PDB file of N, CA and C in Angstrom:
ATOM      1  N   UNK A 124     213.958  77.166  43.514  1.00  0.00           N
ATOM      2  CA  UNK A 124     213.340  78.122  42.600  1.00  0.00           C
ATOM      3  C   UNK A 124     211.881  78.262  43.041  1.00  0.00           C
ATOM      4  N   UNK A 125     211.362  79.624  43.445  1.00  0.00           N
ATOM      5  CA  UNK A 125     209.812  79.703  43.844  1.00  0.00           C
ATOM      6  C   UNK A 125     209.162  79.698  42.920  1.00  0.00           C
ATOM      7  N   UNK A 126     207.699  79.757  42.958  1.00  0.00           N
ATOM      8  CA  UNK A 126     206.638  79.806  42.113  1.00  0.00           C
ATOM      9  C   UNK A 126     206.709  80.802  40.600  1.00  0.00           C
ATOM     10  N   UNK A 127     206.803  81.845  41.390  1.00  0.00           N
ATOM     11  CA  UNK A 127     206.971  82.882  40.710  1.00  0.00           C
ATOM     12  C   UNK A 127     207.610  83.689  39.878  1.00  0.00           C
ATOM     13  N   UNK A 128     208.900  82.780  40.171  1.00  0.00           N
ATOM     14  CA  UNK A 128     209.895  82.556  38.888  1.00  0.00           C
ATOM     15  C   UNK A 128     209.874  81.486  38.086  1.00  0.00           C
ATOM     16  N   UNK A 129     209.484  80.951  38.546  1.00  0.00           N
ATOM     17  CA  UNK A 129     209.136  79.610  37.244  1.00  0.00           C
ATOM     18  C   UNK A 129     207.795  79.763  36.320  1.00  0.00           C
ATOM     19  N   UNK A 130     206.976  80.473  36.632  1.00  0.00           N
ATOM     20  CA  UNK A 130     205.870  80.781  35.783  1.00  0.00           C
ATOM     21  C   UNK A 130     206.559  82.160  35.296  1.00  0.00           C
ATOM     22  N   UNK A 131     207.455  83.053  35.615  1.00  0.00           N
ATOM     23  CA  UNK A 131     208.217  84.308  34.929  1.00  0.00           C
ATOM     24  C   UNK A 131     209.401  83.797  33.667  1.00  0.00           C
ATOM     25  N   UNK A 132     209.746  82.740  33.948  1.00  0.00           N
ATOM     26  CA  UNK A 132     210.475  81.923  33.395  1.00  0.00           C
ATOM     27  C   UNK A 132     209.514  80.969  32.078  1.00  0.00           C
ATOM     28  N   UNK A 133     208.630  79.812  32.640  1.00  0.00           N
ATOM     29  CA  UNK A 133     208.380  79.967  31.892  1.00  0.00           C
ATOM     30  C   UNK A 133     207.327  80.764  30.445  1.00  0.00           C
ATOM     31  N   UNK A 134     206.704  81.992  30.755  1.00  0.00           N
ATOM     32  CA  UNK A 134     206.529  83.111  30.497  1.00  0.00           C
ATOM     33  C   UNK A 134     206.895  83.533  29.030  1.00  0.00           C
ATOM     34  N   UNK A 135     208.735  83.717  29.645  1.00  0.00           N
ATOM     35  CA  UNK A 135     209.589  84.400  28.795  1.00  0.00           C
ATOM     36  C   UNK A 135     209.855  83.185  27.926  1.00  0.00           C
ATOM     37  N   UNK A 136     209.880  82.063  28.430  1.00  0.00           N
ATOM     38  CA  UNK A 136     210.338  80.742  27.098  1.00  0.00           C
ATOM     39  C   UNK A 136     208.968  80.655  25.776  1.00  0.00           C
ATOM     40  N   UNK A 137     208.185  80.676  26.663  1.00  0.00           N
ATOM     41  CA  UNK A 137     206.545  81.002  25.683  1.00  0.00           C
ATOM     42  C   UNK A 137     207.024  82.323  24.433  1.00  0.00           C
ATOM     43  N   UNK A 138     206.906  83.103  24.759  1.00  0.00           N
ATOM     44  CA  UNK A 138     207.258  83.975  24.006  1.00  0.00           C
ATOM     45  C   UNK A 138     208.567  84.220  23.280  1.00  0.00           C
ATOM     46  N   UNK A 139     209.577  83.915  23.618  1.00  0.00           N
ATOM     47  CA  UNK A 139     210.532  83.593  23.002  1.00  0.00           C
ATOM     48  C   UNK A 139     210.066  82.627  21.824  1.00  0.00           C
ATOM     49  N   UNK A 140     209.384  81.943  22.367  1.00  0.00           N
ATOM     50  CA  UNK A 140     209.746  80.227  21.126  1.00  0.00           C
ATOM     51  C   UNK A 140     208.508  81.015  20.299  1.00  0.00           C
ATOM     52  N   UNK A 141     207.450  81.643  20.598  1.00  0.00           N
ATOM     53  CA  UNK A 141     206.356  82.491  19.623  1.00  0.00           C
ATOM     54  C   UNK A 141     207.339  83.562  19.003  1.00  0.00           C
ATOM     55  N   UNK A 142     208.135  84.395  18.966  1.00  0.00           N
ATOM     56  CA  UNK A 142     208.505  85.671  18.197  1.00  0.00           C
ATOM     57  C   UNK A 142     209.776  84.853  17.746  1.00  0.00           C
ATOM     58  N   UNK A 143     210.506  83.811  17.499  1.00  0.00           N
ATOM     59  CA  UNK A 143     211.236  82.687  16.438  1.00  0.00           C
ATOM     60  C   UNK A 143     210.164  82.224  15.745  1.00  0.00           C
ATOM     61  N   UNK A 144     209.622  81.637  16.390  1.00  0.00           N
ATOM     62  CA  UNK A 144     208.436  81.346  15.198  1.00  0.00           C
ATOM     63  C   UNK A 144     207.369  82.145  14.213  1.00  0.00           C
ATOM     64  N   UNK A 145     207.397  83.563  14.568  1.00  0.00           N
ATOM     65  CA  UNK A 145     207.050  84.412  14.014  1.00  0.00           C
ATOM     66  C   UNK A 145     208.156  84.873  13.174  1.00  0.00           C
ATOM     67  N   UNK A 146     209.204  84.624  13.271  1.00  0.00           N
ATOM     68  CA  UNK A 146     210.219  85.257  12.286  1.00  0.00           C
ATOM     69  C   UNK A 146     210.065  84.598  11.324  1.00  0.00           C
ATOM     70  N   UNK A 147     210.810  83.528  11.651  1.00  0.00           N
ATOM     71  CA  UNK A 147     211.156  82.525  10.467  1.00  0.00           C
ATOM     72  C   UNK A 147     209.860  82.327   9.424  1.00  0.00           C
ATOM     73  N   UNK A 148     208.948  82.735   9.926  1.00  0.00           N
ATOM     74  CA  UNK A 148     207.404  81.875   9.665  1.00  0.00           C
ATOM     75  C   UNK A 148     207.583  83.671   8.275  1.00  0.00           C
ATOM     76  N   UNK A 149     207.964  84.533   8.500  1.00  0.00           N
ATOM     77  CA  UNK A 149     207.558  85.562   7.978  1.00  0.00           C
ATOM     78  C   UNK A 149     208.789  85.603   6.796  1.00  0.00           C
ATOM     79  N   UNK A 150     210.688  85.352   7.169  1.00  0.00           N
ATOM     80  CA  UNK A 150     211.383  85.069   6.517  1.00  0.00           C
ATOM     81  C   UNK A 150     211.261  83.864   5.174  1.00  0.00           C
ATOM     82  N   UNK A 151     210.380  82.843   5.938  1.00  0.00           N
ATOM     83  CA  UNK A 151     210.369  81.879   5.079  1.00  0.00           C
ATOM     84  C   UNK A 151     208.857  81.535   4.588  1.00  0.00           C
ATOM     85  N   UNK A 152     208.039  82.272   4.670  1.00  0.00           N
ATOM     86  CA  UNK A 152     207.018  82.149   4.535  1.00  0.00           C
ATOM     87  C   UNK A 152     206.235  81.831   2.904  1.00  0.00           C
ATOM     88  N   UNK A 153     204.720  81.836   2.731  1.00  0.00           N
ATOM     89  CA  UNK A 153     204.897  81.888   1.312  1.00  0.00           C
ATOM     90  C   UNK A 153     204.726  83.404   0.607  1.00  0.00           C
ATOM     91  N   UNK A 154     205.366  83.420  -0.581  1.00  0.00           N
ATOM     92  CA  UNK A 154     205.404  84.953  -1.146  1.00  0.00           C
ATOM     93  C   UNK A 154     203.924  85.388  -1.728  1.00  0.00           C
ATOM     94  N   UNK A 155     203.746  87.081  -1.301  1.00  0.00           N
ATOM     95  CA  UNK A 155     202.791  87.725  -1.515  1.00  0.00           C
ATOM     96  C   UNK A 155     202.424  86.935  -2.961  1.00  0.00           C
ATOM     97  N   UNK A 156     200.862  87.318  -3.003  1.00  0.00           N
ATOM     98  CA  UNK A 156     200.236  86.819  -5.025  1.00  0.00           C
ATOM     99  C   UNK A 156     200.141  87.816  -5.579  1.00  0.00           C
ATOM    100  N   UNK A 157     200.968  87.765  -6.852  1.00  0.00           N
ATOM    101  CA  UNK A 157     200.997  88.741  -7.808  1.00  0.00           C
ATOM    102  C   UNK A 157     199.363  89.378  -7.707  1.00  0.00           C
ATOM    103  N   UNK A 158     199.538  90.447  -8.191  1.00  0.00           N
ATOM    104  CA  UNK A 158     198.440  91.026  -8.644  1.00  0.00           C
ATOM    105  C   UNK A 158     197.792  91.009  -9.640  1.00  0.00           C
ATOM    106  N   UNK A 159     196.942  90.517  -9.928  1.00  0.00           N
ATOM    107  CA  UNK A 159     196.651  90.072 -11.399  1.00  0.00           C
ATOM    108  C   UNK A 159     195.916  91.306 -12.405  1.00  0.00           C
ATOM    109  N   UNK A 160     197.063  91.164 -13.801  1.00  0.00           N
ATOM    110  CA  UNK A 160     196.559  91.992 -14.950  1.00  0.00           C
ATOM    111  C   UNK A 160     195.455  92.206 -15.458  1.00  0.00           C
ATOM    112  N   UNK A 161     195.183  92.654 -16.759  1.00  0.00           N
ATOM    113  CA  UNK A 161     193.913  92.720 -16.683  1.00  0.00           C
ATOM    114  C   UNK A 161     193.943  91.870 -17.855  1.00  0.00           C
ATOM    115  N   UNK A 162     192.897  91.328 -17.878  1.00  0.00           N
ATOM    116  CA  UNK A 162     192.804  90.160 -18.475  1.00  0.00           C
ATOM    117  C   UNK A 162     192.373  90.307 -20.203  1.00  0.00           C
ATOM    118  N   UNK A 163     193.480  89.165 -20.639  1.00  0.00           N
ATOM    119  CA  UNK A 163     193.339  88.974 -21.993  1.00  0.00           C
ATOM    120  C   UNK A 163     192.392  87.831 -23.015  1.00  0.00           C
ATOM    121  N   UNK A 164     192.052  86.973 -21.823  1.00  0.00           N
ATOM    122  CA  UNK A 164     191.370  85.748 -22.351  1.00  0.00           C
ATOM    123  C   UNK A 164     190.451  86.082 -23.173  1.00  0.00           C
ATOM    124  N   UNK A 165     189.664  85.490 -24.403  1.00  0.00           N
ATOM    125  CA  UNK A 165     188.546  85.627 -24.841  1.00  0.00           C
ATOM    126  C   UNK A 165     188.408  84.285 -25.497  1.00  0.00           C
ATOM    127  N   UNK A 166     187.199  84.016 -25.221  1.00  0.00           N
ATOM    128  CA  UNK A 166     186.550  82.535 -25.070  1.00  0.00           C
ATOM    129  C   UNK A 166     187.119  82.209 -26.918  1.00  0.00           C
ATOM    130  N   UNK A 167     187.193  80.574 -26.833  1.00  0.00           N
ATOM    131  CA  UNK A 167     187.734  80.167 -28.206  1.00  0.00           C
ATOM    132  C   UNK A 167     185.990  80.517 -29.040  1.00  0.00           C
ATOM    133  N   UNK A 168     185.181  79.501 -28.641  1.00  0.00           N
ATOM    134  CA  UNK A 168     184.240  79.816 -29.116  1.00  0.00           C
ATOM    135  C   UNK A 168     182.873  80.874 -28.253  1.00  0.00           C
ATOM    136  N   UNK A 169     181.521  81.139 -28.917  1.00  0.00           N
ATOM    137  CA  UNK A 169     181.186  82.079 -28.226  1.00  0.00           C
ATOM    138  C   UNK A 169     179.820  81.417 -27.942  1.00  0.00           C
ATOM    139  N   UNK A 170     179.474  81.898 -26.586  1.00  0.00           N
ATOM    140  CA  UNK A 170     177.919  80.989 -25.564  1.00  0.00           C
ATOM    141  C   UNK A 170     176.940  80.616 -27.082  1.00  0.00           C
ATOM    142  N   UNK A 171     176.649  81.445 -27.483  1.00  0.00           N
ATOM    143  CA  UNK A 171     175.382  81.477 -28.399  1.00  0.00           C
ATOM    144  C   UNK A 171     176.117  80.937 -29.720  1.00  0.00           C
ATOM    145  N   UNK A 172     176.169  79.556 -30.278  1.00  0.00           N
ATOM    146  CA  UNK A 172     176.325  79.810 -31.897  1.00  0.00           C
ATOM    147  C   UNK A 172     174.941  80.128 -32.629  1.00  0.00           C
ATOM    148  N   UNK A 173     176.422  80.987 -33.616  1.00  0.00           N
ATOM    149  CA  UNK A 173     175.769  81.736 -34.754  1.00  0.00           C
ATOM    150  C   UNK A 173     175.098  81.229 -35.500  1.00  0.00           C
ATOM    151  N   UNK A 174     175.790  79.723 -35.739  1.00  0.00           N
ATOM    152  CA  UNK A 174     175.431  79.228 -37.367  1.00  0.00           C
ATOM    153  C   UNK A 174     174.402  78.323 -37.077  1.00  0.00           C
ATOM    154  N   UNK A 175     173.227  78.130 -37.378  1.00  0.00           N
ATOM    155  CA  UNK A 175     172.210  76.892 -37.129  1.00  0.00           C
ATOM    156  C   UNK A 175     172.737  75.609 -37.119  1.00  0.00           C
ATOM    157  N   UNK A 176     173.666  75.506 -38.122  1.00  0.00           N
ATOM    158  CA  UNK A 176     173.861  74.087 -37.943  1.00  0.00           C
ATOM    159  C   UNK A 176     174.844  73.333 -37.052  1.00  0.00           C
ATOM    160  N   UNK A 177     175.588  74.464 -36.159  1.00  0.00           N
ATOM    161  CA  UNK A 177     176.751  74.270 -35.314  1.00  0.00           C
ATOM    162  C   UNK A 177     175.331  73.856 -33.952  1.00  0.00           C
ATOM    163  N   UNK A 178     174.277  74.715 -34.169  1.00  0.00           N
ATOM    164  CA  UNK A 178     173.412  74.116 -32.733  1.00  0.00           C
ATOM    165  C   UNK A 178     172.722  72.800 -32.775  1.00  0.00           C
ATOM    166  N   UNK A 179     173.352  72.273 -34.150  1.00  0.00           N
ATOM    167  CA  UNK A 179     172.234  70.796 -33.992  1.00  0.00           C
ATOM    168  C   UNK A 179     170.675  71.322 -33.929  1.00  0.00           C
ATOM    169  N   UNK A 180     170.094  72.153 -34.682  1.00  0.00           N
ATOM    170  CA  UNK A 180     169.033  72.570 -35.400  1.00  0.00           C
ATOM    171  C   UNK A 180     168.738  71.233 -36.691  1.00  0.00           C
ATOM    172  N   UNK A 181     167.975  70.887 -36.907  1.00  0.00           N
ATOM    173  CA  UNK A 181     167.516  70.127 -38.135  1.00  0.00           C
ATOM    174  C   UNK A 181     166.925  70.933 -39.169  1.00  0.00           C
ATOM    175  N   UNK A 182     166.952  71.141 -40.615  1.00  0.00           N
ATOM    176  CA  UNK A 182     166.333  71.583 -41.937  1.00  0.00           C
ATOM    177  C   UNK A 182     165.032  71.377 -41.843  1.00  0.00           C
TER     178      UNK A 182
END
């Protein structure tokens, strides 16, 4: 076997074993992330309290 088929050879094994591994990698891959809604959260309590005495204010 000359030079030049063995680097044509291995070549085609390179790429072969890259486009299996590109399959599977895409078949089994991890799934796209949802897109996220629009959001419902609203804080339990709020940055600023209202009430003086919730801030630890003294009389």
């Amino acid at each position: 076997m000359n030079t030049g088929l063995r680097i044509a050879a291995f070549a085609a094994a390179v790429a072969a074993v890259f486009a299996i591994a590109f399959g599977v990698g895409r078949l089994a891959g991890p799934d796209p992330e949802p897109t996220p809604g629009p959001s419902t959260h609203q804080p339990a309590t709020p940055h600023s309290p209202t009430h003086p005495e919730e801030s630890g204010a003294s009389h």
